[in-house]
Coordinates of N, CA and C in Angstrom, one line a residue:
M113 N 83.7 89.1 88.8 CA 84.0 88.3 87.6 C 85.4 87.8 87.5
E114 N 85.7 86.5 87.5 CA 87.1 86.0 87.4 C 87.7 86.4 86.1
V115 N 89.0 87.0 86.2 CA 89.7 87.4 85.1 C 90.8 86.4 84.8
A116 N 91.4 86.0 85.6 CA 92.5 85.0 85.6 C 92.5 84.2 86.8
N117 N 93.1 83.0 86.6 CA 93.2 82.1 87.7 C 94.2 81.0 87.3
K118 N 95.4 81.1 88.0 CA 96.5 80.1 87.5 C 97.3 79.8 88.7
V119 N 97.9 78.5 88.5 CA 98.8 78.0 89.7 C 100.2 78.5 89.3
L120 N 100.8 79.2 90.4 CA 102.1 79.9 90.1 C 103.3 78.8 89.8
R121 N 104.1 79.1 88.9 CA 105.3 78.4 88.8 C 106.6 79.0 89.2
R122 N 107.6 78.2 89.0 CA 109.0 78.8 89.6 C 109.2 80.0 89.0
N123 N 109.2 80.2 87.7 CA 109.4 81.5 86.9 C 108.6 82.6 87.4
D124 N 107.2 82.4 87.9 CA 106.5 83.4 88.3 C 106.8 84.0 89.7
I125 N 107.3 83.0 90.4 CA 107.8 83.3 91.8 C 109.2 84.0 91.9
E126 N 110.2 83.4 91.2 CA 111.6 83.8 91.3 C 112.0 85.0 90.4
N127 N 111.3 85.1 89.4 CA 111.6 86.3 88.5 C 110.5 87.7 88.9
Y128 N 110.9 88.7 88.3 CA 110.1 89.8 88.6 C 108.8 90.1 87.8
H129 N 108.3 89.0 87.2 CA 107.1 88.9 86.4 C 106.3 87.8 86.6
C130 N 105.0 87.7 86.2 CA 104.0 86.6 86.2 C 103.1 86.8 84.9
S131 N 103.2 85.7 84.1 CA 102.6 85.7 83.0 C 101.1 85.4 83.5
I132 N 100.1 86.1 82.7 CA 98.7 85.8 82.7 C 98.0 85.7 81.5
P133 N 97.0 84.8 81.6 CA 96.3 84.5 80.3 C 95.9 85.6 79.3
T134 N 96.0 85.4 78.1 CA 95.7 86.5 77.1 C 94.4 87.1 77.2
R135 N 93.5 86.1 77.5 CA 92.1 86.7 77.6 C 91.9 87.6 78.7
S136 N 92.8 87.8 79.5 CA 92.6 88.7 80.6 C 92.7 90.2 79.9
L137 N 93.5 90.3 78.8 CA 93.6 91.6 78.1 C 92.3 92.4 77.9
Q138 N 91.1 91.6 77.8 CA 89.8 92.4 77.4 C 89.4 93.2 78.6
H139 N 89.9 93.1 79.8 CA 89.5 93.8 81.0 C 90.6 95.0 81.3
V140 N 91.6 95.0 80.4 CA 92.6 96.1 80.7 C 92.5 97.2 79.6
D141 N 92.6 98.5 80.1 CA 92.5 99.6 79.1 C 94.0 100.2 79.2
F142 N 94.6 99.7 77.9 CA 95.9 100.3 77.7 C 95.8 101.6 77.1
P143 N 96.7 102.6 77.6 CA 96.7 104.0 77.0 C 97.1 103.8 75.5
A144 N 96.6 104.7 74.7 CA 96.9 104.7 73.2 C 98.3 104.5 73.0
G145 N 98.7 103.7 71.9 CA 100.1 103.5 71.7 C 101.0 102.8 72.7
R146 N 100.5 102.4 73.9 CA 101.3 101.8 74.9 C 101.2 100.3 75.0
H147 N 102.2 99.7 75.4 CA 102.2 98.2 75.7 C 102.2 98.0 77.2
Y148 N 101.8 98.9 77.8 CA 101.7 98.6 79.4 C 100.6 99.5 80.0
A149 N 100.1 99.0 81.1 CA 99.2 99.8 81.9 C 99.3 99.4 83.3
Y150 N 99.1 100.6 84.2 CA 99.2 100.3 85.7 C 97.7 99.9 86.1
L151 N 97.8 98.8 86.7 CA 96.5 98.1 87.1 C 96.4 98.5 88.7
R152 N 95.2 98.9 89.2 CA 95.1 99.1 90.7 C 94.3 97.9 91.2
F153 N 95.0 97.3 92.1 CA 94.2 96.0 92.7 C 94.0 96.2 94.2
K154 N 92.9 95.8 94.8 CA 92.8 95.6 96.1 C 93.1 94.3 96.5
D155 N 94.0 94.0 97.5 CA 94.4 92.7 97.8 C 93.6 92.2 99.0
S156 N 93.6 91.0 99.5 CA 92.7 90.4 100.3 C 92.9 91.2 101.8
S157 N 93.9 92.0 102.1 CA 94.0 92.6 103.2 C 93.5 94.1 103.2
G158 N 92.9 94.2 102.0 CA 92.2 95.7 101.8 C 93.3 96.7 101.3
R159 N 94.5 96.3 101.1 CA 95.6 97.2 100.6 C 95.5 97.5 99.2
L160 N 95.5 98.9 98.8 CA 95.5 99.0 97.2 C 97.0 98.9 96.7
R161 N 97.0 98.1 95.7 CA 98.4 97.8 95.0 C 98.3 98.3 93.6
V162 N 99.5 98.8 93.1 CA 99.5 99.1 91.6 C 100.5 98.2 91.0
I163 N 100.1 97.4 90.1 CA 100.9 96.5 89.4 C 101.0 96.7 87.9
R164 N 102.1 96.9 87.3 CA 102.1 97.0 86.1 C 101.9 95.9 85.2
C165 N 101.2 96.1 84.2 CA 101.0 94.9 83.1 C 101.6 95.2 81.8
N166 N 102.4 94.4 81.3 CA 103.1 94.6 80.2 C 102.7 93.6 79.1
T167 N 102.7 94.1 77.8 CA 102.4 93.2 76.6 C 103.6 93.4 75.7
R168 N 103.9 92.2 74.8 CA 104.8 92.3 73.9 C 104.4 93.3 72.8
H169 N 105.4 93.9 72.2 CA 105.2 95.0 71.1 C 104.8 94.2 69.7
E170 N 105.0 93.1 69.5 CA 104.9 92.3 68.3 C 104.5 90.8 68.5
G171 N 103.7 90.3 67.6 CA 103.3 88.9 67.8 C 102.3 88.6 68.9
H172 N 102.3 87.5 69.4 CA 101.5 87.1 70.5 C 101.6 88.2 71.7
P173 N 100.5 88.7 72.3 CA 100.7 89.8 73.1 C 101.3 89.3 74.6
K174 N 101.2 88.2 75.1 CA 101.6 87.5 76.1 C 101.6 88.5 77.5
P175 N 100.7 88.9 78.0 CA 100.6 89.7 79.1 C 101.3 89.2 80.5
E176 N 101.9 90.1 81.2 CA 102.5 89.7 82.3 C 102.4 90.8 83.2
L177 N 102.3 90.5 84.6 CA 102.5 91.4 85.8 C 103.9 91.5 86.1
C178 N 104.3 92.9 86.3 CA 105.7 93.0 86.6 C 105.9 93.9 87.6
G179 N 106.0 95.3 87.4 CA 106.4 96.3 88.4 C 105.3 96.0 89.6
G180 N 105.7 95.8 90.8 CA 104.8 95.8 91.7 C 104.6 94.3 92.2
W181 N 104.7 93.3 91.2 CA 104.5 91.8 91.5 C 105.5 91.4 92.5
R182 N 106.7 91.7 92.4 CA 107.7 91.0 93.4 C 107.3 91.5 94.8
R183 N 106.8 92.7 95.1 CA 106.5 93.1 96.4 C 105.3 92.2 96.9
Y184 N 104.2 92.0 96.0 CA 103.2 91.2 96.4 C 103.5 89.6 96.8
V185 N 104.4 89.1 95.9 CA 105.0 87.8 96.3 C 105.6 87.8 97.6
T186 N 106.5 88.9 97.9 CA 107.1 88.8 99.2 C 106.1 89.0 100.4
D187 N 105.2 90.0 100.2 CA 104.1 90.2 101.1 C 103.4 89.1 101.6
Y188 N 103.0 88.1 100.6 CA 102.2 87.1 100.8 C 102.9 85.8 101.0
E189 N 104.3 86.0 100.9 CA 105.2 84.8 100.8 C 104.8 83.6 100.0
L190 N 104.5 84.0 98.8 CA 103.9 83.0 97.6 C 105.0 81.9 97.3
K191 N 104.5 80.8 97.1 CA 105.4 79.5 96.7 C 104.7 79.0 95.5
V192 N 105.6 78.2 94.8 CA 105.3 77.6 93.7 C 104.1 76.6 94.1
G193 N 103.2 76.5 93.2 CA 102.0 75.9 93.5 C 101.0 76.5 94.1
D194 N 101.3 77.7 94.6 CA 100.0 78.6 95.1 C 99.1 79.2 94.0
R195 N 98.0 79.6 94.2 CA 97.0 80.0 93.1 C 96.8 81.4 93.1
L196 N 96.9 82.1 92.0 CA 96.8 83.6 92.0 C 95.3 83.7 91.2
V197 N 94.5 84.6 91.8 CA 93.1 84.8 91.2 C 93.1 86.4 91.0
L198 N 92.6 86.8 89.8 CA 92.4 88.1 89.5 C 90.9 88.2 89.1
L199 N 90.3 89.3 90.0 CA 88.9 89.6 89.6 C 88.7 90.9 89.3
V200 N 87.5 91.1 88.5 CA 87.2 92.5 88.3 C 85.7 92.6 88.8
E201 N 85.3 93.6 89.3 CA 84.1 93.9 89.9 C 83.7 95.2 89.4
E202 N 82.3 95.4 88.7 CA 81.8 96.5 88.3 C 81.3 97.4 89.3
D203 N 81.5 98.7 89.4 CA 81.1 99.5 90.5 C 80.3 100.8 89.7
R204 N 79.1 101.0 89.8 CA 78.4 101.9 89.1 C 79.0 103.3 89.3
R205 N 79.6 103.7 90.6 CA 80.1 105.0 90.8 C 81.5 105.0 90.3
L206 N 82.3 104.0 90.6 CA 83.9 104.0 90.4 C 84.3 103.2 89.1
G207 N 83.4 102.5 88.4 CA 83.8 101.7 87.1 C 84.3 100.4 87.5
S208 N 85.3 99.8 86.7 CA 85.7 98.5 87.1 C 86.8 98.6 88.1
Q209 N 86.5 97.7 89.2 CA 87.7 97.6 90.2 C 88.3 96.2 90.3
F210 N 89.7 96.0 90.2 CA 90.5 94.7 90.3 C 90.5 94.4 91.8
R211 N 90.4 93.0 91.9 CA 91.0 92.5 93.2 C 91.9 91.3 92.9
I212 N 92.8 91.2 93.8 CA 94.0 90.3 93.6 C 94.0 89.3 94.8
V213 N 93.9 87.8 94.7 CA 93.8 86.9 95.8 C 94.8 85.9 95.6
A214 N 95.6 85.6 96.6 CA 96.6 84.3 96.6 C 95.8 83.4 97.4
R215 N 96.1 82.0 96.9 CA 95.3 81.0 97.6 C 96.5 79.8 97.7
R216 N 96.4 79.2 98.6 CA 97.4 77.9 99.0 C 96.5 76.5 99.1
R217 N 96.9 75.7 98.5 CA 96.1 74.2 98.5 C 96.5 73.7 99.8
I218 N 95.4 73.2 100.4 CA 95.6 72.3 101.7 C 94.7 71.1 101.5
I219 N 95.1 70.1 102.5 CA 94.2 68.9 102.4 C 93.7 69.0 103.9
L220 N 92.2 69.0 103.9 CA 91.5 69.2 105.0 C 90.6 68.0 105.1
F221 N 90.9 67.1 106.1 CA 90.2 65.7 106.1 C 90.0 64.9 105.0
G222 N 91.1 65.1 104.1 CA 91.2 64.4 103.0 C 90.6 64.9 101.8
V223 N 90.2 66.1 102.0 CA 89.6 67.0 100.8 C 90.5 68.1 100.4
E224 N 90.7 68.2 99.1 CA 91.5 69.4 98.7 C 90.7 70.6 98.7
V225 N 91.4 71.8 99.6 CA 90.7 73.0 99.6 C 91.8 74.1 99.4
W226 N 91.4 75.1 98.7 CA 92.2 76.3 98.3 C 91.8 77.3 99.3
D227 N 92.6 77.8 100.2 CA 92.4 78.8 101.2 C 93.1 80.1 100.8
D228 N 92.6 81.3 101.1 CA 93.0 82.6 100.8 C 94.3 82.6 101.9
L229 N 95.4 83.3 101.3 CA 96.5 83.4 102.1 C 96.4 84.8 102.8
P230 N 96.8 85.0 104.2 CA 96.9 86.2 104.6 C 98.2 87.0 104.3
R231 N 98.2 88.1 104.4 CA 99.3 89.0 104.2 C 100.2 89.0 105.3
V232 N 101.5 88.6 105.1 CA 102.5 88.3 106.1 C 103.5 89.5 106.5
H233 N 103.8 90.1 105.5 CA 104.6 91.2 105.8 C 103.9 92.7 105.5
Y234 N 103.9 93.6 106.4 CA 103.3 94.8 106.5 C 104.2 96.0 106.4

């Protein structure tokens, strides 16, 4: 199931955080009294990534990916206009599992296509 799908902006790429839709929070289990959680994602190359998700202490929660996000941007050489897709899959044995996918827009025979990006840096 898709949790978030957004086109990356300059702020998401150049800074050490990436805002995600507030509706994504329903899939995140924050420890009691904490405004952050460490999310475990499997990326498209099969690597397990731990990325911290923060929310504001007061007012609108505004979730954002921070710790570990910059490494993901570098490994996949993400650019402004690329698409970030976060997915959650239910596993009867393991519980909820997150996946993170980066996609780039290409025009193929005049048709817009979003293709998964391969990991560049290992």
